[in-house]
PDB file of C-alpha atoms in Angstrom:
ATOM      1  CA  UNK K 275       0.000   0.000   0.000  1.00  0.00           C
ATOM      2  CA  UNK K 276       0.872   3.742  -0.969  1.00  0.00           C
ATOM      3  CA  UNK K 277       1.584   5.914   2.129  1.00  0.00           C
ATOM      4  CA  UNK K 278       1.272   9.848   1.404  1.00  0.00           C
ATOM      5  CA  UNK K 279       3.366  11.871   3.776  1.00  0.00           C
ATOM      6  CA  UNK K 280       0.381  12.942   6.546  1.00  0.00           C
ATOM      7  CA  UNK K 281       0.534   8.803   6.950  1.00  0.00           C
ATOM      8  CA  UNK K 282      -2.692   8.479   4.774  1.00  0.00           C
ATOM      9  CA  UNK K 283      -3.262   5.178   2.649  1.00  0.00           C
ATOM     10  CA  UNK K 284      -3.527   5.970  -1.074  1.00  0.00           C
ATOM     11  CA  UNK K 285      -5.927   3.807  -2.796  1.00  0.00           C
ATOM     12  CA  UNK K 286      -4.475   1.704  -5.902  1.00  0.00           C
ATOM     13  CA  UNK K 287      -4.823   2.953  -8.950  1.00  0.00           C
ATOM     14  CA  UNK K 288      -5.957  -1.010 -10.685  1.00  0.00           C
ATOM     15  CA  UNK K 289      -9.128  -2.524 -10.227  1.00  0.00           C
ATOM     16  CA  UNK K 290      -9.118  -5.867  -8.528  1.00  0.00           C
ATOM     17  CA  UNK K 291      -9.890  -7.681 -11.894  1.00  0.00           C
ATOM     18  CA  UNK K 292      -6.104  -6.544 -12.887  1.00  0.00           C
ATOM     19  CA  UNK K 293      -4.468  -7.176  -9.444  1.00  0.00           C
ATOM     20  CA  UNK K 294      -5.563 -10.566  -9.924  1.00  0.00           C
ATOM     21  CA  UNK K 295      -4.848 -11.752 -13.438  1.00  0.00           C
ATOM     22  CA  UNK K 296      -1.838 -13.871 -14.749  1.00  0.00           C
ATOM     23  CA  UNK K 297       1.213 -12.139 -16.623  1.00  0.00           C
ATOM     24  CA  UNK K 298      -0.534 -12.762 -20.499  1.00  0.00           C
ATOM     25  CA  UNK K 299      -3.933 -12.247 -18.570  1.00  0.00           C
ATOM     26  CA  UNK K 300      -2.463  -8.546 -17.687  1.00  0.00           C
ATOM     27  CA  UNK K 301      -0.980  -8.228 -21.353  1.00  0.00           C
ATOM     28  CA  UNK K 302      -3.820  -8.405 -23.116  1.00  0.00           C
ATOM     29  CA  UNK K 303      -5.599  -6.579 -20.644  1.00  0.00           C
ATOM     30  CA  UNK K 304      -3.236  -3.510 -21.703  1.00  0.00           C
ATOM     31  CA  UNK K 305      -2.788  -4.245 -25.071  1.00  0.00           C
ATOM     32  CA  UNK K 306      -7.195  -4.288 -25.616  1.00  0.00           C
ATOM     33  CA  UNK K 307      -6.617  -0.780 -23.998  1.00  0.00           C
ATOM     34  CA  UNK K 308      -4.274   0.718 -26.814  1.00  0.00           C
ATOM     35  CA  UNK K 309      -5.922  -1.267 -29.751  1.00  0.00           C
ATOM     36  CA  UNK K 310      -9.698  -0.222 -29.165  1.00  0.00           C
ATOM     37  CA  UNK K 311      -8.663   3.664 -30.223  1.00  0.00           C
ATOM     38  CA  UNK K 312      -6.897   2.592 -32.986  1.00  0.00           C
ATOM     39  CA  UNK K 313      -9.950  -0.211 -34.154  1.00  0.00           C
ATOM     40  CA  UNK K 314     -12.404   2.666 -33.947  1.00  0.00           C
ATOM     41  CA  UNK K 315     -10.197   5.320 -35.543  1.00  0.00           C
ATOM     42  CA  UNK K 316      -9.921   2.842 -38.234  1.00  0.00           C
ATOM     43  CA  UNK K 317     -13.416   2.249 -38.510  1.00  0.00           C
ATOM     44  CA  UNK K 318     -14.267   5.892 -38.560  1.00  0.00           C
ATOM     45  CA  UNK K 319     -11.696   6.787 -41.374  1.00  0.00           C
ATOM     46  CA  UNK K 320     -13.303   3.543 -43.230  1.00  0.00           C
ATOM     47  CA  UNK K 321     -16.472   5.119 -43.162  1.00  0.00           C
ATOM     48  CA  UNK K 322     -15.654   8.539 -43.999  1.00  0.00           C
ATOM     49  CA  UNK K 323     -13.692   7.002 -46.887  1.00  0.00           C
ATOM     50  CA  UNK K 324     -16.575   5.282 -48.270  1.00  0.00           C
ATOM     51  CA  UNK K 325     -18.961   8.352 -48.187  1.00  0.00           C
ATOM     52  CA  UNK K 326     -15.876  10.256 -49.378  1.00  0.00           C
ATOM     53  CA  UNK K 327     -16.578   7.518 -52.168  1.00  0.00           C
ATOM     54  CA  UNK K 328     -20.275   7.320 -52.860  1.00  0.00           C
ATOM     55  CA  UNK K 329     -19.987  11.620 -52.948  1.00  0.00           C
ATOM     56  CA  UNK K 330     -17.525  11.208 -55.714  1.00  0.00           C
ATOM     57  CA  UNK K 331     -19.559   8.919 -57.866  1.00  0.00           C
ATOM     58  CA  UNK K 332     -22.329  11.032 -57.303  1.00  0.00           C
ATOM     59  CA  UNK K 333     -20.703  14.490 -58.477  1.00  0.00           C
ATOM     60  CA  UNK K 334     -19.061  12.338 -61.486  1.00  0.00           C
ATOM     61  CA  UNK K 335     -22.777  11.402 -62.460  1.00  0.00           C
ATOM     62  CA  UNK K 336     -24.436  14.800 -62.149  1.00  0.00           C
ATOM     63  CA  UNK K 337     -21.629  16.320 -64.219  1.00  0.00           C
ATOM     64  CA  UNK K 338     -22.217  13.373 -67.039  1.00  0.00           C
ATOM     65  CA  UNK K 339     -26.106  14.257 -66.674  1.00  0.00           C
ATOM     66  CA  UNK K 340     -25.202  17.953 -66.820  1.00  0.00           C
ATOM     67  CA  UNK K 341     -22.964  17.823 -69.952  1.00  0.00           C
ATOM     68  CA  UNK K 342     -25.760  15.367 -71.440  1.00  0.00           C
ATOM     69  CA  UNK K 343     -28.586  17.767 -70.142  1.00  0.00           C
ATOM     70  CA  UNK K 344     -26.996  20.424 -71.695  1.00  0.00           C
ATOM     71  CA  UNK K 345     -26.443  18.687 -75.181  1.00  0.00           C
ATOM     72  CA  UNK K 346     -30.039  18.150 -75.209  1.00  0.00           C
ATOM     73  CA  UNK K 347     -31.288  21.670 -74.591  1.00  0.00           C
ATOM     74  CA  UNK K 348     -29.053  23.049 -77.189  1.00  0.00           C
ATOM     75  CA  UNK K 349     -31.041  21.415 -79.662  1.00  0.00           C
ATOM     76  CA  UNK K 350     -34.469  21.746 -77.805  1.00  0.00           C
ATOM     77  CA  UNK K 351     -35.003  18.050 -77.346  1.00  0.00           C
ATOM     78  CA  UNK K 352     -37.331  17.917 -74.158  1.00  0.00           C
ATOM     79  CA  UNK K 353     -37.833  14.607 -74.814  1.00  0.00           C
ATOM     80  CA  UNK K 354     -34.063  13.088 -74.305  1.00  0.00           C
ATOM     81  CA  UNK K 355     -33.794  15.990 -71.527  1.00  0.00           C
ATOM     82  CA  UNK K 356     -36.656  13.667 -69.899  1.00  0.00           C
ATOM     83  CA  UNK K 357     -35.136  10.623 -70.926  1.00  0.00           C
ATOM     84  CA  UNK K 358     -32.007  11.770 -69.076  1.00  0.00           C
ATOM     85  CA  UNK K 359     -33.702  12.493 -65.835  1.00  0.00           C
ATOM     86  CA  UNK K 360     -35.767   9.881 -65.996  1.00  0.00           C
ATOM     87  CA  UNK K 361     -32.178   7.716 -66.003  1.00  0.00           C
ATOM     88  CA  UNK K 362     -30.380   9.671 -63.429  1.00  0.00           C
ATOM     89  CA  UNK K 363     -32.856   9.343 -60.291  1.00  0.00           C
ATOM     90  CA  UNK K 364     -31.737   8.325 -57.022  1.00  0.00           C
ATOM     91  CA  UNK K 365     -27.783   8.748 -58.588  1.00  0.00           C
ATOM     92  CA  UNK K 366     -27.464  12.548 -58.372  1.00  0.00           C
ATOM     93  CA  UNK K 367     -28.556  15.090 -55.956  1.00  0.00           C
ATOM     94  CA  UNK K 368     -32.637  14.978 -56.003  1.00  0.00           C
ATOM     95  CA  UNK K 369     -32.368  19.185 -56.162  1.00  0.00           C
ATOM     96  CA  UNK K 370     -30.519  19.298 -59.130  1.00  0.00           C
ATOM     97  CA  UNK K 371     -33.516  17.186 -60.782  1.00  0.00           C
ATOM     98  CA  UNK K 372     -36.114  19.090 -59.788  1.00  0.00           C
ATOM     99  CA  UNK K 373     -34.378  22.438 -61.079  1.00  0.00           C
ATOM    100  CA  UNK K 374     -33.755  20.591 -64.548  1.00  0.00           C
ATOM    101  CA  UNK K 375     -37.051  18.950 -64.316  1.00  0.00           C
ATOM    102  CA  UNK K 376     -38.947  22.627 -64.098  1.00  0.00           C
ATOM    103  CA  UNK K 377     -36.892  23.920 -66.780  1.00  0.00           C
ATOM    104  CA  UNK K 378     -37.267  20.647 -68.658  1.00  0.00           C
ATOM    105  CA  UNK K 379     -41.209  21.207 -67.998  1.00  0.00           C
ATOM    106  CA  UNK K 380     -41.275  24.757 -68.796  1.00  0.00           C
ATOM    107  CA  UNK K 381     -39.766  24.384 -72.314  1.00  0.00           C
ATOM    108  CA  UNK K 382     -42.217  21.841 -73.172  1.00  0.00           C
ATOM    109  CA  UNK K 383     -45.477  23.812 -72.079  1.00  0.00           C
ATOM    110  CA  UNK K 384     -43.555  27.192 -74.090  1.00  0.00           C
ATOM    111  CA  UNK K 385     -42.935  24.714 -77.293  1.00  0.00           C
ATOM    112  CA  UNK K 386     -46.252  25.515 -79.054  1.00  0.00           C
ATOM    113  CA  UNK K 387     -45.732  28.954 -79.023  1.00  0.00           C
ATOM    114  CA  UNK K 388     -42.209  29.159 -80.102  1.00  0.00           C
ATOM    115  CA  UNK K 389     -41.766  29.215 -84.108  1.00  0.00           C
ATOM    116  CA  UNK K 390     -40.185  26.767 -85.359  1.00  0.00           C
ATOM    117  CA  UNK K 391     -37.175  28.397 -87.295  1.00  0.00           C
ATOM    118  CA  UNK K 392     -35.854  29.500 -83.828  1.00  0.00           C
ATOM    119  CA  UNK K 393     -36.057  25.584 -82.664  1.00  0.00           C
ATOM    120  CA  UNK K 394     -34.727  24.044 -85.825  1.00  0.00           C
TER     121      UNK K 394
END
């Protein structure tokens, strides 16, 4: 026992489970200490990595649809625009197909009324 200088016994620092274990019991008792942080640190990076992952895939497909979005309105096809959409849901951001989706809309309810030499 730990005596502090008034002549006070210090209590012990280990548990009674520790006090009591074998040598290798004691080892791996220290050794589950140190490797926990490092099992969850590596578990946390894991899943940051994979959502690091899934956001990638995700811009890389809205920048396809945008490029192919874009083709499309350049000629006024409405159709294919919808097409496109219709292809991309649920792999890029739902906002960005609801924006194209109104303009999308929009061009096909002004269609009638646009002459066709500025379409063609």
């Amino acid at each position: 026992a730990l005596i502090n200088d008034y002549g006070e016994q210090l209590p012990v620092l280990h548990d009674a489970f520790y006090q009591t274990q074998t040598l290798p019991t004691k080892l791996l008792y220290l050794m589950g200490a140190n490797v926990t942080p490092l099992l969850c640190f590596g578990g946390g990076l894991y899943t940051i990595m994979s959502d690091f992952s899934q956001r990638m895939d995700q811009a890389d497909a809205a920048i396809a649809m945008n490029l192919a979005v874009a083709d499309k309105l350049r000629r006024y096809d409405t159709d294919g625009v919808a097409e496109i959409l219709a292809a991309n849901h649920g792999k890029v951001d739902e906002k960005l197909l609801t924006a194209f989706t109104a303009i999308q809309h929009n061009l096909q309810e002004y269609r009638p009324h646009i002459p066709d030499y500025v379409i063609a």
